Tab-separated table of C-alpha atoms and ligand atoms in Angstrom:
chain	number	residue	atom	x	y	z
A	1	UNK	CA	-1.450	138.435	-29.755
A	2	UNK	CA	-2.841	135.025	-30.605
A	3	UNK	CA	-5.851	136.649	-32.174
A	4	UNK	CA	-3.616	139.069	-34.054
A	5	UNK	CA	-1.474	136.297	-35.449
A	6	UNK	CA	-4.473	134.187	-36.319
A	7	UNK	CA	-5.964	137.071	-38.265
A	8	UNK	CA	-2.685	137.694	-39.996
A	9	UNK	CA	-2.153	134.041	-40.781
A	10	UNK	CA	-5.319	133.988	-42.787
A	11	UNK	CA	-4.220	136.942	-44.855
A	12	UNK	CA	-2.192	136.441	-47.985
A	13	UNK	CA	0.810	138.619	-47.402
A	14	UNK	CA	2.032	140.991	-50.022
A	15	UNK	CA	5.449	142.533	-49.889
A	16	UNK	CA	5.246	146.258	-50.419
A	17	UNK	CA	7.764	147.726	-52.764
A	18	UNK	CA	9.296	151.096	-52.159
A	19	UNK	CA	7.372	153.913	-53.774
A	20	UNK	CA	3.923	155.277	-53.120
A	21	UNK	CA	1.162	152.992	-54.193
A	22	UNK	CA	3.688	150.549	-55.600
A	23	UNK	CA	2.150	147.339	-56.744
A	24	UNK	CA	2.382	144.418	-54.404
A	25	UNK	CA	3.550	140.955	-55.209
A	26	UNK	CA	0.318	139.248	-54.334
A	27	UNK	CA	0.691	135.699	-53.235
A	28	UNK	CA	4.079	136.179	-51.668
A	29	UNK	CA	3.912	133.747	-48.797
A	30	UNK	CA	3.909	135.041	-45.278
A	31	UNK	CA	7.046	134.342	-43.334
A	32	UNK	CA	6.931	131.573	-40.819
A	33	UNK	CA	6.097	134.185	-38.207
A	34	UNK	CA	2.491	133.989	-39.261
A	35	UNK	CA	2.354	130.312	-38.496
A	36	UNK	CA	4.357	130.546	-35.362
A	37	UNK	CA	2.717	129.993	-32.045
A	38	UNK	CA	2.222	133.305	-30.301
A	39	UNK	CA	4.683	134.355	-27.665
A	40	UNK	CA	6.543	131.079	-27.734
A	41	UNK	CA	9.120	132.807	-25.596
A	42	UNK	CA	7.046	131.131	-22.915
A	43	UNK	CA	8.620	127.900	-24.075
A	44	UNK	CA	11.908	129.091	-22.664
A	45	UNK	CA	11.156	131.459	-19.812
A	46	UNK	CA	14.014	132.944	-17.853
A	47	UNK	CA	13.269	130.697	-14.914
A	48	UNK	CA	13.692	127.605	-17.071
A	49	UNK	CA	16.960	128.848	-18.476
A	50	UNK	CA	18.261	129.745	-15.051
A	51	UNK	CA	17.287	126.334	-13.765
A	52	UNK	CA	19.003	124.765	-16.738
A	53	UNK	CA	22.059	126.871	-16.114
A	54	UNK	CA	22.109	125.821	-12.483
A	55	UNK	CA	21.774	122.188	-13.518
A	56	UNK	CA	25.049	122.436	-15.406
A	57	UNK	CA	26.789	123.375	-12.145
A	58	UNK	CA	28.326	126.563	-13.410
A	59	UNK	CA	29.336	124.911	-16.680
A	60	UNK	CA	28.106	127.955	-18.573
A	61	UNK	CA	31.126	129.905	-17.406
A	62	UNK	CA	33.292	127.819	-19.717
A	63	UNK	CA	30.952	128.000	-22.702
A	64	UNK	CA	31.988	130.237	-25.563
A	65	UNK	CA	29.313	132.417	-27.160
A	66	UNK	CA	29.777	134.115	-30.524
A	67	UNK	CA	27.424	137.009	-31.242
A	68	UNK	CA	27.186	138.665	-34.667
A	69	UNK	CA	25.450	142.045	-34.887
A	70	UNK	CA	24.682	143.459	-38.340
A	71	UNK	CA	25.980	146.927	-37.408
A	72	UNK	CA	27.136	148.331	-34.052
A	73	UNK	CA	26.118	151.903	-34.914
A	74	UNK	CA	22.408	150.933	-35.033
A	75	UNK	CA	20.729	152.485	-31.944
A	76	UNK	CA	18.291	149.658	-31.382
A	77	UNK	CA	20.834	146.880	-31.851
A	78	UNK	CA	23.122	148.678	-29.390
A	79	UNK	CA	20.425	148.406	-26.714
A	80	UNK	CA	19.862	144.791	-27.714
A	81	UNK	CA	23.498	143.672	-27.594
A	82	UNK	CA	24.227	145.487	-24.330
A	83	UNK	CA	21.270	143.821	-22.643
A	84	UNK	CA	22.182	140.474	-24.224
A	85	UNK	CA	25.724	140.557	-22.874
A	86	UNK	CA	24.619	141.613	-19.376
A	87	UNK	CA	21.939	138.942	-19.265
A	88	UNK	CA	24.316	136.203	-20.500
A	89	UNK	CA	26.693	137.162	-17.696
A	90	UNK	CA	23.836	137.094	-15.178
A	91	UNK	CA	23.089	133.529	-16.335
A	92	UNK	CA	26.652	132.447	-15.527
A	93	UNK	CA	28.586	132.977	-18.771
A	94	UNK	CA	32.011	134.608	-18.395
A	95	UNK	CA	32.475	138.017	-19.990
A	96	UNK	CA	35.729	136.866	-21.611
A	97	UNK	CA	33.899	133.972	-23.290
A	98	UNK	CA	31.351	136.242	-24.954
A	99	UNK	CA	32.592	137.738	-28.214
A	100	UNK	CA	30.406	140.243	-30.045
A	101	UNK	CA	31.339	141.096	-33.640
A	102	UNK	CA	30.345	144.166	-35.652
A	103	UNK	CA	29.276	143.169	-39.169
A	104	UNK	CA	29.579	146.827	-40.236
A	105	UNK	CA	26.485	146.311	-42.423
A	106	UNK	CA	28.477	144.126	-44.792
A	107	UNK	CA	27.522	140.470	-45.287
A	108	UNK	CA	30.998	139.447	-46.487
A	109	UNK	CA	32.511	140.886	-43.296
A	110	UNK	CA	29.968	139.080	-41.162
A	111	UNK	CA	30.454	135.797	-43.017
A	112	UNK	CA	34.188	135.999	-42.249
A	113	UNK	CA	33.353	136.598	-38.590
A	114	UNK	CA	31.121	133.514	-38.568
A	115	UNK	CA	33.920	131.455	-40.164
A	116	UNK	CA	36.294	132.648	-37.457
A	117	UNK	CA	33.810	131.770	-34.699
A	118	UNK	CA	33.485	128.275	-36.195
A	119	UNK	CA	37.261	127.836	-36.367
A	120	UNK	CA	37.547	129.057	-32.782
A	121	UNK	CA	35.068	126.379	-31.723
A	122	UNK	CA	32.399	128.515	-30.076
A	123	UNK	CA	29.692	126.490	-28.322
A	124	UNK	CA	26.748	128.547	-29.580
A	125	UNK	CA	26.150	131.351	-32.081
A	126	UNK	CA	23.644	134.212	-31.838
A	127	UNK	CA	23.341	135.940	-35.216
A	128	UNK	CA	21.667	139.154	-36.366
A	129	UNK	CA	22.266	138.703	-40.106
A	130	UNK	CA	23.258	141.631	-42.305
A	131	UNK	CA	21.122	140.142	-45.080
A	132	UNK	CA	18.398	137.803	-43.956
A	133	UNK	CA	18.538	136.302	-47.456
A	134	UNK	CA	21.985	134.915	-46.533
A	135	UNK	CA	20.503	132.822	-43.758
A	136	UNK	CA	20.494	129.534	-45.682
A	137	UNK	CA	24.227	129.794	-46.375
A	138	UNK	CA	24.919	130.746	-42.761
A	139	UNK	CA	22.748	127.946	-41.384
A	140	UNK	CA	24.438	125.351	-43.595
A	141	UNK	CA	27.930	126.156	-42.378
A	142	UNK	CA	26.952	126.495	-38.708
A	143	UNK	CA	24.919	123.269	-38.692
A	144	UNK	CA	27.769	121.443	-40.480
A	145	UNK	CA	30.052	122.562	-37.628
A	146	UNK	CA	27.495	121.171	-35.157
A	147	UNK	CA	27.032	124.529	-33.412
A	148	UNK	CA	23.547	125.541	-32.222
A	149	UNK	CA	22.305	128.784	-33.734
A	150	UNK	CA	19.925	131.505	-32.552
A	151	UNK	CA	18.948	134.090	-35.167
A	152	UNK	CA	17.777	137.459	-33.839
A	153	UNK	CA	16.002	140.585	-35.132
A	154	UNK	CA	16.137	139.905	-38.894
A	155	UNK	CA	13.879	137.028	-39.701
A	156	UNK	CA	14.912	134.476	-42.319
A	157	UNK	CA	12.151	133.553	-44.736
A	158	UNK	CA	9.588	130.829	-44.340
A	159	UNK	CA	11.373	128.207	-46.447
A	160	UNK	CA	14.544	128.684	-44.404
A	161	UNK	CA	12.700	128.285	-41.101
A	162	UNK	CA	10.964	125.188	-42.493
A	163	UNK	CA	14.365	123.562	-43.091
A	164	UNK	CA	15.267	123.840	-39.394
A	165	UNK	CA	12.101	122.073	-38.441
A	166	UNK	CA	12.236	119.448	-41.196
A	167	UNK	CA	15.809	118.530	-40.297
A	168	UNK	CA	15.410	118.864	-36.527
A	169	UNK	CA	18.333	121.303	-36.468
A	170	UNK	CA	19.290	123.269	-33.372
A	171	UNK	CA	18.347	126.567	-34.990
A	172	UNK	CA	15.712	129.085	-33.932
A	173	UNK	CA	14.637	132.686	-34.493
A	174	UNK	CA	13.821	135.238	-31.790
A	175	UNK	CA	11.951	138.383	-32.806
A	176	UNK	CA	8.671	140.255	-32.992
A	177	UNK	CA	6.027	140.286	-35.705
A	178	UNK	CA	6.537	143.611	-37.472
A	179	UNK	CA	2.966	143.594	-38.768
A	180	UNK	CA	1.897	144.293	-35.194
A	181	UNK	CA	4.188	147.335	-34.894
A	182	UNK	CA	3.014	148.755	-38.216
A	183	UNK	CA	-0.593	148.295	-37.210
A	184	UNK	CA	0.037	150.079	-33.907
A	185	UNK	CA	1.688	153.027	-35.679
A	186	UNK	CA	-1.332	153.367	-37.947
A	187	UNK	CA	-3.714	153.116	-35.003
A	188	UNK	CA	-1.917	155.901	-33.138
A	189	UNK	CA	-2.609	158.157	-36.134
A	190	UNK	CA	-6.129	156.869	-36.869
A	191	UNK	CA	-7.146	157.413	-33.240
A	192	UNK	CA	-6.535	161.154	-33.691
A	193	UNK	CA	-9.520	161.242	-36.056
A	194	UNK	CA	-9.628	162.651	-39.602
A	195	UNK	CA	-10.655	166.142	-38.462
A	196	UNK	CA	-7.500	166.530	-36.420
A	197	UNK	CA	-5.237	165.070	-39.120
A	198	UNK	CA	-6.654	166.636	-42.261
A	199	UNK	CA	-5.017	170.077	-42.110
A	200	UNK	CA	-5.393	170.693	-45.854
A	201	UNK	CA	-9.038	169.578	-45.792
A	202	UNK	CA	-8.818	167.288	-48.819
A	203	UNK	CA	-10.561	164.498	-46.938
A	204	UNK	CA	-7.451	162.299	-46.930
A	205	UNK	CA	-4.521	161.460	-44.690
A	206	UNK	CA	-1.551	162.809	-46.665
A	207	UNK	CA	1.593	161.039	-45.496
A	208	UNK	CA	5.227	160.362	-46.217
A	209	UNK	CA	6.861	157.022	-45.410
A	210	UNK	CA	10.507	156.637	-44.373
A	211	UNK	CA	11.520	153.007	-44.643
A	212	UNK	CA	14.267	150.935	-43.065
A	213	UNK	CA	16.401	148.614	-45.182
A	214	UNK	CA	13.833	147.140	-47.604
A	215	UNK	CA	15.531	143.729	-47.387
A	216	UNK	CA	14.189	143.488	-43.820
A	217	UNK	CA	10.756	142.102	-43.297
A	218	UNK	CA	10.405	144.646	-40.451
A	219	UNK	CA	10.640	147.499	-42.959
A	220	UNK	CA	8.291	145.827	-45.423
A	221	UNK	CA	5.620	145.047	-42.862
A	222	UNK	CA	5.753	148.321	-40.925
A	223	UNK	CA	5.342	150.194	-44.211
A	224	UNK	CA	2.427	148.086	-45.308
A	225	UNK	CA	0.571	147.654	-42.037
A	226	UNK	CA	0.804	151.239	-40.771
A	227	UNK	CA	-1.124	152.363	-43.833
A	228	UNK	CA	-3.445	149.366	-43.724
A	229	UNK	CA	-4.467	150.320	-40.175
A	230	UNK	CA	-5.652	153.671	-41.533
A	231	UNK	CA	-7.614	152.224	-44.436
A	232	UNK	CA	-9.036	149.498	-42.188
A	233	UNK	CA	-10.537	152.311	-40.120
A	234	UNK	CA	-12.139	153.736	-43.249
A	235	UNK	CA	-9.674	156.588	-43.747
A	236	UNK	CA	-8.626	157.585	-47.235
A	237	UNK	CA	-4.874	157.868	-47.638
A	238	UNK	CA	-2.587	159.721	-49.986
A	239	UNK	CA	1.077	158.720	-50.112
A	240	UNK	CA	3.130	161.770	-51.072
A	241	UNK	CA	6.526	160.094	-50.827
A	242	UNK	CA	7.965	156.712	-49.837
A	243	UNK	CA	11.743	156.618	-49.403
A	244	UNK	CA	14.396	154.319	-47.961
A	245	UNK	CA	16.288	155.747	-44.978
A	246	UNK	CA	18.043	152.478	-44.049
A	247	UNK	CA	17.131	152.764	-40.322
A	248	UNK	CA	19.493	155.741	-40.136
A	249	UNK	CA	18.871	159.072	-38.383
A	250	UNK	CA	20.859	161.236	-40.801
A	251	UNK	CA	19.227	159.696	-43.861
A	252	UNK	CA	15.806	160.050	-42.224
A	253	UNK	CA	16.405	163.730	-41.581
A	254	UNK	CA	17.524	164.385	-45.154
A	255	UNK	CA	14.608	162.519	-46.717
A	256	UNK	CA	12.015	164.272	-44.564
A	257	UNK	CA	13.624	167.658	-45.236
A	258	UNK	CA	13.398	166.931	-48.975
A	259	UNK	CA	9.766	165.812	-48.746
A	260	UNK	CA	8.764	168.828	-46.661
A	261	UNK	CA	10.516	171.053	-49.197
A	262	UNK	CA	8.637	169.394	-52.029
A	263	UNK	CA	5.171	168.968	-50.525
A	264	UNK	CA	5.140	171.669	-47.846
A	265	UNK	CA	2.034	171.948	-45.709
A	266	UNK	CA	0.376	169.042	-47.507
A	267	UNK	CA	2.449	166.639	-45.413
A	268	UNK	CA	0.175	165.750	-42.513
A	269	UNK	CA	1.780	162.546	-41.211
A	270	UNK	CA	5.349	161.245	-41.220
A	271	UNK	CA	5.658	157.489	-40.714
A	272	UNK	CA	9.163	156.271	-39.870
A	273	UNK	CA	9.911	152.551	-39.711
A	274	UNK	CA	12.061	153.170	-36.613
A	275	UNK	CA	12.841	155.775	-33.967
A	276	UNK	CA	16.310	156.661	-35.225
A	277	UNK	CA	14.741	157.935	-38.444
A	278	UNK	CA	11.926	159.575	-36.437
A	279	UNK	CA	14.558	161.554	-34.518
A	280	UNK	CA	15.944	162.721	-37.858
A	281	UNK	CA	12.422	163.557	-39.016
A	282	UNK	CA	11.802	165.547	-35.828
A	283	UNK	CA	14.790	167.737	-36.650
A	284	UNK	CA	13.715	168.220	-40.272
A	285	UNK	CA	10.198	169.150	-39.133
A	286	UNK	CA	11.566	171.748	-36.699
A	287	UNK	CA	13.932	173.117	-39.375
A	288	UNK	CA	10.951	173.544	-41.720
A	289	UNK	CA	9.151	175.608	-39.074
A	290	UNK	CA	6.469	172.971	-38.534
A	291	UNK	CA	5.153	171.790	-35.152
A	292	UNK	CA	4.291	168.191	-34.311
A	293	UNK	CA	0.793	167.945	-32.860
A	294	UNK	CA	-0.220	171.326	-34.335
A	295	UNK	CA	0.315	171.057	-38.090
A	296	UNK	CA	1.901	167.602	-38.589
A	297	UNK	CA	2.155	164.192	-36.870
A	298	UNK	CA	5.157	161.887	-36.498
A	299	UNK	CA	5.448	158.237	-35.414
A	300	UNK	CA	8.337	155.800	-35.066
A	301	UNK	CA	9.047	152.325	-33.684
A	302	UNK	CA	11.417	151.117	-30.900
A	303	UNK	CA	10.661	153.429	-27.931
A	304	UNK	CA	14.210	154.705	-27.554
A	305	UNK	CA	14.507	156.695	-24.317
A	306	UNK	CA	14.882	159.987	-26.158
A	307	UNK	CA	11.789	159.282	-28.219
A	308	UNK	CA	9.694	158.355	-25.156
A	309	UNK	CA	10.696	161.719	-23.701
A	310	UNK	CA	9.671	163.383	-26.972
A	311	UNK	CA	6.327	161.587	-26.878
A	312	UNK	CA	5.792	162.940	-23.355
A	313	UNK	CA	6.630	166.486	-24.419
A	314	UNK	CA	4.616	166.186	-27.641
A	315	UNK	CA	7.621	166.562	-29.960
A	316	UNK	CA	6.820	163.115	-31.405
A	317	UNK	CA	3.228	161.839	-31.637
A	318	UNK	CA	3.919	158.242	-30.684
A	319	UNK	CA	6.112	155.188	-31.047
A	320	UNK	CA	5.923	151.430	-30.515
A	321	UNK	CA	8.012	149.641	-27.910
A	322	UNK	CA	10.258	147.056	-29.575
A	323	UNK	CA	11.095	145.035	-26.480
A	324	UNK	CA	14.866	144.546	-26.688
A	325	UNK	CA	14.873	143.270	-23.122
A	326	UNK	CA	12.460	140.391	-23.751
A	327	UNK	CA	14.100	139.606	-27.102
A	328	UNK	CA	17.661	139.569	-25.777
A	329	UNK	CA	16.641	137.465	-22.780
A	330	UNK	CA	14.718	135.010	-24.963
A	331	UNK	CA	17.694	134.613	-27.270
A	332	UNK	CA	20.072	133.955	-24.360
A	333	UNK	CA	17.553	131.524	-22.834
A	334	UNK	CA	17.271	129.731	-26.186
A	335	UNK	CA	21.064	129.466	-26.359
A	336	UNK	CA	21.133	127.979	-22.862
A	337	UNK	CA	18.418	125.510	-23.791
A	338	UNK	CA	20.496	124.290	-26.726
A	339	UNK	CA	23.644	124.100	-24.574
A	340	UNK	CA	21.903	122.080	-21.899
A	341	UNK	CA	20.386	119.523	-24.240
A	342	UNK	CA	16.938	121.052	-24.389
A	343	UNK	CA	15.042	122.071	-27.498
A	344	UNK	CA	13.441	125.352	-28.561
A	345	UNK	CA	10.471	126.297	-30.653
A	346	UNK	CA	11.613	127.318	-34.147
A	347	UNK	CA	10.095	130.785	-33.700
A	348	UNK	CA	10.211	132.625	-30.378
A	349	UNK	CA	7.968	135.670	-30.474
A	350	UNK	CA	7.437	138.803	-28.460
A	351	UNK	CA	4.725	141.474	-28.355
A	352	UNK	CA	5.130	145.125	-29.280
A	353	UNK	CA	3.515	147.837	-27.095
A	354	UNK	CA	1.877	151.000	-28.430
A	355	UNK	CA	3.408	154.124	-26.844
A	356	UNK	CA	1.532	157.432	-26.585
A	357	UNK	CA	1.550	160.289	-24.082
A	358	UNK	CA	-0.650	158.124	-21.829
A	359	UNK	CA	1.933	155.391	-21.163
A	360	UNK	CA	5.288	156.829	-22.285
A	361	UNK	CA	6.294	157.513	-18.682
A	362	UNK	CA	5.616	153.935	-17.578
A	363	UNK	CA	7.622	152.604	-20.555
A	364	UNK	CA	10.472	154.941	-19.580
A	365	UNK	CA	10.270	153.714	-15.988
A	366	UNK	CA	10.406	150.089	-17.142
A	367	UNK	CA	13.563	150.823	-19.138
A	368	UNK	CA	15.484	152.218	-16.171
B	401	BGC	C1	14.414	148.104	-35.299
B	401	BGC	C2	15.304	149.095	-35.978
B	401	BGC	C3	16.631	148.471	-36.290
B	401	BGC	C4	16.447	147.175	-37.064
B	401	BGC	C5	17.744	146.477	-37.306
B	401	BGC	C6	14.312	146.862	-36.156
B	401	BGC	O1	13.516	145.900	-35.519
B	401	BGC	O2	13.133	148.652	-35.111
B	401	BGC	O3	15.501	150.228	-35.167
B	401	BGC	O4	17.400	149.379	-37.038
B	401	BGC	O5	15.588	146.324	-36.351
B	401	BGC	O6	17.566	145.291	-38.021
């Protein structure tokens, strides 16, 4: 991971715009993730947090935690928030003192929820912003109320993270570097070899891209780095279609159905920025009479249980484990650190894991 981040840090990041071969805004600075120490979750391991919790003599049971999730219906964030709540309780927080709010994918709704948490005097906030570009506004009001803040999953930009550090604020971000997940998706495809991928024998990898919400750095980086992994291995690529599916299964299915209708057998690879959309794509592929592994390939990100099972059966080529367990635990540990007078790194990272037929069963076992 360190090596990965070091390599990435030296690269000038470009934000990919939606649309095949869209120009990139060269010189766009990398988010603070690139400068962050690798796997700084080590700075607040569970053992430390538990020790800290113990040191407060059960005090955590009286602490009020406000959690804002961008949208409850998101599959991945459902896994995340469920694990977060269970882990907070295991650390000694009381269930009735943990309030989790559904932002319903609307920043105004979420901002109202944050205002209410502040008025209610919560002791710490854990926020998965609807729009990461709203982070500065959110940080300002939470810091003014003297409440420590842990951002999760949607990374604020570099200048925002720099403010926390410059001002010594009790604010941090917990998440993974999406460049790594994109790279792993591309590698899963590249490892198949051009002969296996190139069904139409034009010498290129013909693909369609289904993106998450383009405001998210996760969507931007997975889109860019999945393709980069192919070209880095010397493969020529041809983007047939690049569409926004907003992390959503139904939208993913519709977009892939449309692309298969338009480009037919020329579609050799379907990249989805997450597993929910890959599940939609799987359905569209079946409906079009195509067969993953025989005449098309499909990859996602998250390693949802259903997708790991599909990887085992061959219905999906591969995915990338987005470790909601490590991320939810790190965010709870960071909250405890703030509550017990300790500090956190300003970026707490986590590694992705490539998932293919070879290890899908062990990932499934680890999720049980
Ligand atoms: C996950 C997606 C999820 C998104 C929400 C991403 O890291 O891979 O499944 O929809 O986070 O922000």
